[in-house]
PDB file of C-alpha atoms in Angstrom:
ATOM      1  CA  MET A 283     -29.781 -44.050 -47.851  1.00  0.00           C
ATOM      2  CA  ALA A 284     -28.688 -40.994 -45.885  1.00  0.00           C
ATOM      3  CA  ILE A 285     -26.792 -37.583 -46.626  1.00  0.00           C
ATOM      4  CA  THR A 286     -24.277 -36.496 -43.233  1.00  0.00           C
ATOM      5  CA  LEU A 287     -23.550 -32.610 -43.518  1.00  0.00           C
ATOM      6  CA  LYS A 288     -20.399 -31.292 -41.607  1.00  0.00           C
ATOM      7  CA  PHE A 289     -20.320 -28.231 -40.747  1.00  0.00           C
ATOM      8  CA  GLN A 290     -17.161 -26.650 -38.641  1.00  0.00           C
ATOM      9  CA  HIS A 291     -18.237 -25.383 -35.162  1.00  0.00           C
ATOM     10  CA  SER A 292     -21.606 -27.334 -35.025  1.00  0.00           C
ATOM     11  CA  ALA A 293     -22.700 -30.581 -34.275  1.00  0.00           C
ATOM     12  CA  LEU A 294     -23.087 -33.244 -37.566  1.00  0.00           C
ATOM     13  CA  VAL A 295     -26.580 -33.001 -38.681  1.00  0.00           C
ATOM     14  CA  LYS A 296     -27.748 -36.221 -40.583  1.00  0.00           C
ATOM     15  CA  ILE A 297     -30.681 -36.386 -42.354  1.00  0.00           C
ATOM     16  CA  SER A 298     -32.309 -39.822 -44.206  1.00  0.00           C
ATOM     17  CA  PRO A 299     -34.978 -40.049 -46.194  1.00  0.00           C
ATOM     18  CA  LEU A 300     -38.994 -41.084 -44.327  1.00  0.00           C
ATOM     19  CA  LYS A 301     -39.528 -44.545 -44.507  1.00  0.00           C
ATOM     20  CA  PRO A 302     -43.767 -44.120 -44.343  1.00  0.00           C
ATOM     21  CA  ASN A 303     -44.265 -47.420 -43.031  1.00  0.00           C
ATOM     22  CA  ILE A 304     -42.153 -46.845 -39.846  1.00  0.00           C
ATOM     23  CA  LYS A 305     -44.070 -44.593 -36.886  1.00  0.00           C
ATOM     24  CA  ALA A 306     -41.760 -44.446 -34.534  1.00  0.00           C
ATOM     25  CA  ARG A 307     -39.462 -42.025 -36.908  1.00  0.00           C
ATOM     26  CA  ALA A 308     -40.089 -38.354 -36.505  1.00  0.00           C
ATOM     27  CA  LYS A 309     -41.321 -37.154 -39.491  1.00  0.00           C
ATOM     28  CA  LEU A 310     -39.859 -33.675 -40.838  1.00  0.00           C
ATOM     29  CA  SER A 311     -40.960 -31.979 -43.267  1.00  0.00           C
ATOM     30  CA  LYS A 312     -38.535 -29.947 -45.698  1.00  0.00           C
ATOM     31  CA  GLN A 313     -39.744 -26.850 -44.059  1.00  0.00           C
ATOM     32  CA  THR A 314     -38.361 -28.237 -40.606  1.00  0.00           C
ATOM     33  CA  VAL A 315     -34.827 -29.444 -42.479  1.00  0.00           C
ATOM     34  CA  PHE A 316     -34.017 -26.094 -44.246  1.00  0.00           C
ATOM     35  CA  GLN A 317     -34.453 -24.318 -40.909  1.00  0.00           C
ATOM     36  CA  LYS A 318     -32.487 -26.132 -39.065  1.00  0.00           C
ATOM     37  CA  LEU A 319     -29.883 -25.718 -41.737  1.00  0.00           C
ATOM     38  CA  ASN A 320     -30.668 -22.168 -42.210  1.00  0.00           C
ATOM     39  CA  ALA A 321     -29.572 -21.893 -38.018  1.00  0.00           C
ATOM     40  CA  ILE A 322     -26.547 -23.934 -38.682  1.00  0.00           C
ATOM     41  CA  ALA A 323     -25.307 -21.248 -42.014  1.00  0.00           C
ATOM     42  CA  ILE A 324     -26.241 -18.246 -39.748  1.00  0.00           C
ATOM     43  CA  GLU A 325     -24.012 -19.261 -36.520  1.00  0.00           C
ATOM     44  CA  ASN A 326     -21.111 -20.363 -38.389  1.00  0.00           C
ATOM     45  CA  SER A 327     -21.281 -16.804 -40.541  1.00  0.00           C
ATOM     46  CA  GLN A 328     -21.661 -15.245 -37.030  1.00  0.00           C
ATOM     47  CA  VAL A 329     -17.949 -16.771 -35.808  1.00  0.00           C
ATOM     48  CA  LEU A 330     -17.138 -15.835 -39.114  1.00  0.00           C
ATOM     49  CA  VAL A 331     -18.065 -12.283 -38.405  1.00  0.00           C
ATOM     50  CA  LYS A 332     -16.584 -12.046 -34.796  1.00  0.00           C
ATOM     51  CA  LEU A 333     -13.314 -13.709 -36.672  1.00  0.00           C
ATOM     52  CA  MET A 334     -12.751 -10.970 -39.182  1.00  0.00           C
ATOM     53  CA  THR A 335     -13.802  -8.358 -36.804  1.00  0.00           C
ATOM     54  CA  ASP A 336     -10.581  -9.547 -34.063  1.00  0.00           C
ATOM     55  CA  LEU A 337      -8.565  -9.481 -37.404  1.00  0.00           C
ATOM     56  CA  SER A 338      -9.474  -6.129 -38.165  1.00  0.00           C
ATOM     57  CA  THR A 339      -9.078  -4.376 -34.330  1.00  0.00           C
ATOM     58  CA  ASP A 340      -7.500  -0.784 -35.479  1.00  0.00           C
ATOM     59  CA  PHE A 341      -4.362  -0.321 -32.807  1.00  0.00           C
ATOM     60  CA  SER A 342      -4.385   3.539 -33.838  1.00  0.00           C
ATOM     61  CA  VAL A 343      -3.531   6.017 -31.107  1.00  0.00           C
ATOM     62  CA  TYR A 344      -5.578   9.474 -31.274  1.00  0.00           C
ATOM     63  CA  VAL A 345      -3.548  12.425 -30.390  1.00  0.00           C
ATOM     64  CA  THR A 346      -4.920  15.671 -28.558  1.00  0.00           C
ATOM     65  CA  ILE A 347      -1.726  17.562 -27.303  1.00  0.00           C
ATOM     66  CA  MET A 348      -3.824  20.457 -25.111  1.00  0.00           C
ATOM     67  CA  ASN A 349      -1.510  23.668 -24.825  1.00  0.00           C
ATOM     68  CA  LYS A 350      -2.375  25.517 -21.574  1.00  0.00           C
ATOM     69  CA  VAL A 351       0.398  27.907 -21.332  1.00  0.00           C
ATOM     70  CA  THR A 352       1.130  31.138 -22.489  1.00  0.00           C
ATOM     71  CA  ASN A 353       4.196  30.419 -24.555  1.00  0.00           C
ATOM     72  CA  GLY A 354       3.475  28.879 -28.336  1.00  0.00           C
ATOM     73  CA  PHE A 355       5.200  25.840 -29.675  1.00  0.00           C
ATOM     74  CA  ARG A 356       6.307  24.919 -32.946  1.00  0.00           C
ATOM     75  CA  ILE A 357       7.389  21.202 -34.243  1.00  0.00           C
ATOM     76  CA  VAL A 358      10.759  20.329 -33.837  1.00  0.00           C
ATOM     77  CA  SER A 359      10.112  16.462 -35.213  1.00  0.00           C
ATOM     78  CA  GLN A 360       7.490  13.458 -35.707  1.00  0.00           C
ATOM     79  CA  ASN A 361       8.902  10.029 -35.389  1.00  0.00           C
ATOM     80  CA  ASN A 362       6.881   6.737 -36.644  1.00  0.00           C
ATOM     81  CA  ASN A 363       8.502   3.398 -35.864  1.00  0.00           C
ATOM     82  CA  TYR A 364       5.501   2.007 -36.726  1.00  0.00           C
ATOM     83  CA  GLY A 365       1.922   3.492 -38.144  1.00  0.00           C
ATOM     84  CA  THR A 366       1.391   6.435 -40.545  1.00  0.00           C
ATOM     85  CA  TYR A 367       0.694   9.483 -39.074  1.00  0.00           C
ATOM     86  CA  ASN A 368      -2.567  11.566 -40.332  1.00  0.00           C
ATOM     87  CA  PRO A 369      -2.230  14.407 -41.199  1.00  0.00           C
ATOM     88  CA  THR A 370       0.615  13.251 -42.218  1.00  0.00           C
ATOM     89  CA  ASN A 371       2.817  16.504 -41.740  1.00  0.00           C
ATOM     90  CA  LEU A 372       1.430  17.189 -37.866  1.00  0.00           C
ATOM     91  CA  PRO A 373       0.061  20.474 -36.625  1.00  0.00           C
ATOM     92  CA  ARG A 374       2.949  22.951 -37.261  1.00  0.00           C
ATOM     93  CA  ASP A 375       2.411  25.728 -34.458  1.00  0.00           C
ATOM     94  CA  MET A 376       0.318  24.989 -30.621  1.00  0.00           C
ATOM     95  CA  ILE A 377      -0.842  27.937 -29.662  1.00  0.00           C
ATOM     96  CA  TYR A 378      -2.092  29.380 -26.452  1.00  0.00           C
ATOM     97  CA  ASN A 379      -5.144  27.994 -24.884  1.00  0.00           C
ATOM     98  CA  ASN A 380      -5.796  25.821 -27.826  1.00  0.00           C
ATOM     99  CA  GLN A 381      -5.060  22.067 -28.787  1.00  0.00           C
ATOM    100  CA  ILE A 382      -3.975  20.240 -31.701  1.00  0.00           C
ATOM    101  CA  PHE A 383      -5.289  16.621 -32.939  1.00  0.00           C
ATOM    102  CA  PHE A 384      -3.578  13.893 -34.859  1.00  0.00           C
ATOM    103  CA  SER A 385      -3.319  10.196 -35.059  1.00  0.00           C
ATOM    104  CA  LEU A 386      -1.182   7.889 -35.322  1.00  0.00           C
ATOM    105  CA  LYS A 387      -2.683   4.906 -37.520  1.00  0.00           C
ATOM    106  CA  GLY A 388      -1.305   0.872 -37.047  1.00  0.00           C
ATOM    107  CA  ASP A 389      -2.013  -1.549 -37.895  1.00  0.00           C
ATOM    108  CA  ILE A 390      -2.367  -5.643 -36.916  1.00  0.00           C
ATOM    109  CA  ALA A 391       0.852  -6.384 -37.833  1.00  0.00           C
ATOM    110  CA  THR A 392       3.197  -4.115 -35.728  1.00  0.00           C
ATOM    111  CA  GLY A 393       0.346  -1.822 -34.339  1.00  0.00           C
ATOM    112  CA  SER A 394       1.750   1.980 -33.733  1.00  0.00           C
ATOM    113  CA  GLU A 395       4.872   3.639 -32.184  1.00  0.00           C
ATOM    114  CA  GLY A 396       5.677   7.373 -32.416  1.00  0.00           C
ATOM    115  CA  SER A 397       6.288  10.341 -30.763  1.00  0.00           C
ATOM    116  CA  VAL A 398       6.131  14.224 -31.551  1.00  0.00           C
ATOM    117  CA  THR A 399       8.822  17.118 -30.177  1.00  0.00           C
ATOM    118  CA  TYR A 400       7.749  20.612 -30.196  1.00  0.00           C
ATOM    119  CA  GLU A 401      10.156  23.338 -28.961  1.00  0.00           C
ATOM    120  CA  VAL A 402       8.621  26.425 -26.987  1.00  0.00           C
ATOM    121  CA  ASP A 403       8.756  29.831 -29.357  1.00  0.00           C
ATOM    122  CA  GLY A 404      12.113  31.869 -28.929  1.00  0.00           C
ATOM    123  CA  THR A 405      13.802  29.657 -26.161  1.00  0.00           C
ATOM    124  CA  GLY A 406      15.472  26.526 -27.330  1.00  0.00           C
ATOM    125  CA  GLN A 407      13.705  24.432 -24.648  1.00  0.00           C
ATOM    126  CA  ARG A 408      11.773  20.999 -26.099  1.00  0.00           C
ATOM    127  CA  ILE A 409       9.193  18.750 -24.546  1.00  0.00           C
ATOM    128  CA  THR A 410       8.353  15.153 -26.318  1.00  0.00           C
ATOM    129  CA  PHE A 411       5.797  13.096 -26.401  1.00  0.00           C
ATOM    130  CA  ALA A 412       5.863   9.812 -27.141  1.00  0.00           C
ATOM    131  CA  PHE A 413       2.030   7.062 -27.488  1.00  0.00           C
ATOM    132  CA  GLN A 414       2.153   3.677 -28.545  1.00  0.00           C
ATOM    133  CA  CYS A 415      -0.610   0.527 -29.132  1.00  0.00           C
ATOM    134  CA  PRO A 416       1.082  -2.095 -30.221  1.00  0.00           C
ATOM    135  CA  GLN A 417      -0.048  -5.558 -31.682  1.00  0.00           C
ATOM    136  CA  PHE A 418       1.810  -7.637 -28.608  1.00  0.00           C
ATOM    137  CA  SER A 419       3.195  -5.800 -25.599  1.00  0.00           C
ATOM    138  CA  ASP A 420       1.934  -3.064 -23.552  1.00  0.00           C
ATOM    139  CA  ASN A 421      -0.156   0.373 -24.920  1.00  0.00           C
ATOM    140  CA  ALA A 422       1.971   3.112 -23.474  1.00  0.00           C
ATOM    141  CA  LEU A 423       1.856   7.211 -22.925  1.00  0.00           C
ATOM    142  CA  SER A 424       4.853   9.301 -22.267  1.00  0.00           C
ATOM    143  CA  ILE A 425       7.370  12.544 -21.826  1.00  0.00           C
ATOM    144  CA  PRO A 426      10.811  11.163 -22.602  1.00  0.00           C
ATOM    145  CA  LEU A 427      12.357  14.705 -23.085  1.00  0.00           C
ATOM    146  CA  ASN A 428      10.980  18.016 -21.149  1.00  0.00           C
ATOM    147  CA  GLU A 429      13.379  20.654 -20.851  1.00  0.00           C
ATOM    148  CA  THR A 430      10.505  23.318 -19.473  1.00  0.00           C
ATOM    149  CA  ASN A 431       9.436  24.062 -16.384  1.00  0.00           C
ATOM    150  CA  PHE A 432       6.239  23.208 -17.780  1.00  0.00           C
ATOM    151  CA  ASP A 433       4.443  20.238 -15.669  1.00  0.00           C
ATOM    152  CA  VAL A 434       2.785  17.677 -18.961  1.00  0.00           C
ATOM    153  CA  SER A 435       0.024  15.505 -18.116  1.00  0.00           C
ATOM    154  CA  TYR A 436      -1.024  12.932 -20.016  1.00  0.00           C
ATOM    155  CA  TYR A 437      -4.380  10.352 -20.216  1.00  0.00           C
ATOM    156  CA  GLY A 438      -5.759   7.483 -21.811  1.00  0.00           C
ATOM    157  CA  THR A 439      -8.327   5.260 -22.958  1.00  0.00           C
ATOM    158  CA  ASN A 440      -9.529   2.497 -24.987  1.00  0.00           C
ATOM    159  CA  GLN A 441     -12.708   4.042 -25.586  1.00  0.00           C
ATOM    160  CA  PRO A 442     -13.653   7.015 -28.513  1.00  0.00           C
ATOM    161  CA  ILE A 443     -14.131  10.605 -26.712  1.00  0.00           C
ATOM    162  CA  GLN A 444     -14.342  14.239 -27.366  1.00  0.00           C
ATOM    163  CA  TRP A 445     -11.897  15.758 -24.040  1.00  0.00           C
ATOM    164  CA  ASN A 446     -13.868  18.478 -22.232  1.00  0.00           C
ATOM    165  CA  PRO A 447     -10.856  21.352 -21.753  1.00  0.00           C
ATOM    166  CA  ASN A 448     -12.123  22.167 -18.209  1.00  0.00           C
ATOM    167  CA  ASP A 449     -10.434  18.279 -17.622  1.00  0.00           C
ATOM    168  CA  THR A 450     -13.849  16.773 -16.048  1.00  0.00           C
ATOM    169  CA  ASN A 451     -14.050  13.838 -18.370  1.00  0.00           C
ATOM    170  CA  TRP A 452      -9.690  13.241 -18.166  1.00  0.00           C
ATOM    171  CA  GLY A 453      -9.087  10.774 -14.499  1.00  0.00           C
ATOM    172  CA  PRO A 454      -6.689  10.442 -13.323  1.00  0.00           C
ATOM    173  CA  SER A 455      -3.468  12.291 -14.452  1.00  0.00           C
ATOM    174  CA  ASN A 456      -0.416   9.062 -15.951  1.00  0.00           C
ATOM    175  CA  ASN A 457      -3.206   6.875 -16.079  1.00  0.00           C
ATOM    176  CA  PHE A 458      -4.093   4.742 -19.289  1.00  0.00           C
ATOM    177  CA  PRO A 459      -5.170   0.875 -20.079  1.00  0.00           C
ATOM    178  CA  ASN A 460      -2.003  -0.557 -20.730  1.00  0.00           C
ATOM    179  CA  LYS A 461      -4.121  -3.601 -22.854  1.00  0.00           C
ATOM    180  CA  GLY A 462      -6.796  -2.558 -25.589  1.00  0.00           C
ATOM    181  CA  HIS A 463      -7.575  -0.968 -28.832  1.00  0.00           C
ATOM    182  CA  PRO A 464      -7.046   1.798 -30.109  1.00  0.00           C
ATOM    183  CA  LEU A 465      -5.557   4.275 -27.993  1.00  0.00           C
ATOM    184  CA  TYR A 466      -6.943   7.644 -27.146  1.00  0.00           C
ATOM    185  CA  ALA A 467      -4.078   9.967 -25.147  1.00  0.00           C
ATOM    186  CA  LEU A 468      -4.441  13.610 -24.168  1.00  0.00           C
ATOM    187  CA  PHE A 469      -2.151  15.379 -23.521  1.00  0.00           C
ATOM    188  CA  VAL A 470      -1.799  18.834 -21.402  1.00  0.00           C
ATOM    189  CA  ILE A 471       1.103  21.000 -21.493  1.00  0.00           C
ATOM    190  CA  ARG A 472       0.480  23.336 -18.122  1.00  0.00           C
TER     191      ARG A 472
END
């Protein structure tokens, strides 16, 4: 009597009882059979781990905004079409020669998409910073509104990064990866 085992993503394994009088058959010890079964189980668990990792991909945008002008800024609005801000209430003020950090946590179903608008203290002039790391379409960084005379640039990467304030690791301006998750974004006001 033979026992046939089938594992997903693996070949069939057929285990037959050994007949001692047939010399042509290879004799498999119990240890060898268990080693083969263990190898198949490990292979299947690795496939499962990869699948689970792929399903838990981080679709967040991690945002840094650097203020390199002599004016301060105050938040006017924050918008999140998809995702949840961390912290929930974004930094209220952006002072000169400083930077703020926040993230928009996206999930596998929708990804993340949002924007934040800051106003130059006492002028009413606004700058809007927009960002998205969606599930199915392209990543995006943009400045949809700039009522100031300041130059605003953005940079992006899919790798964790601590942005250097002296621009030594920013890469080309107004450039970011179209695909890939999560998205690390830097906006610089000059």
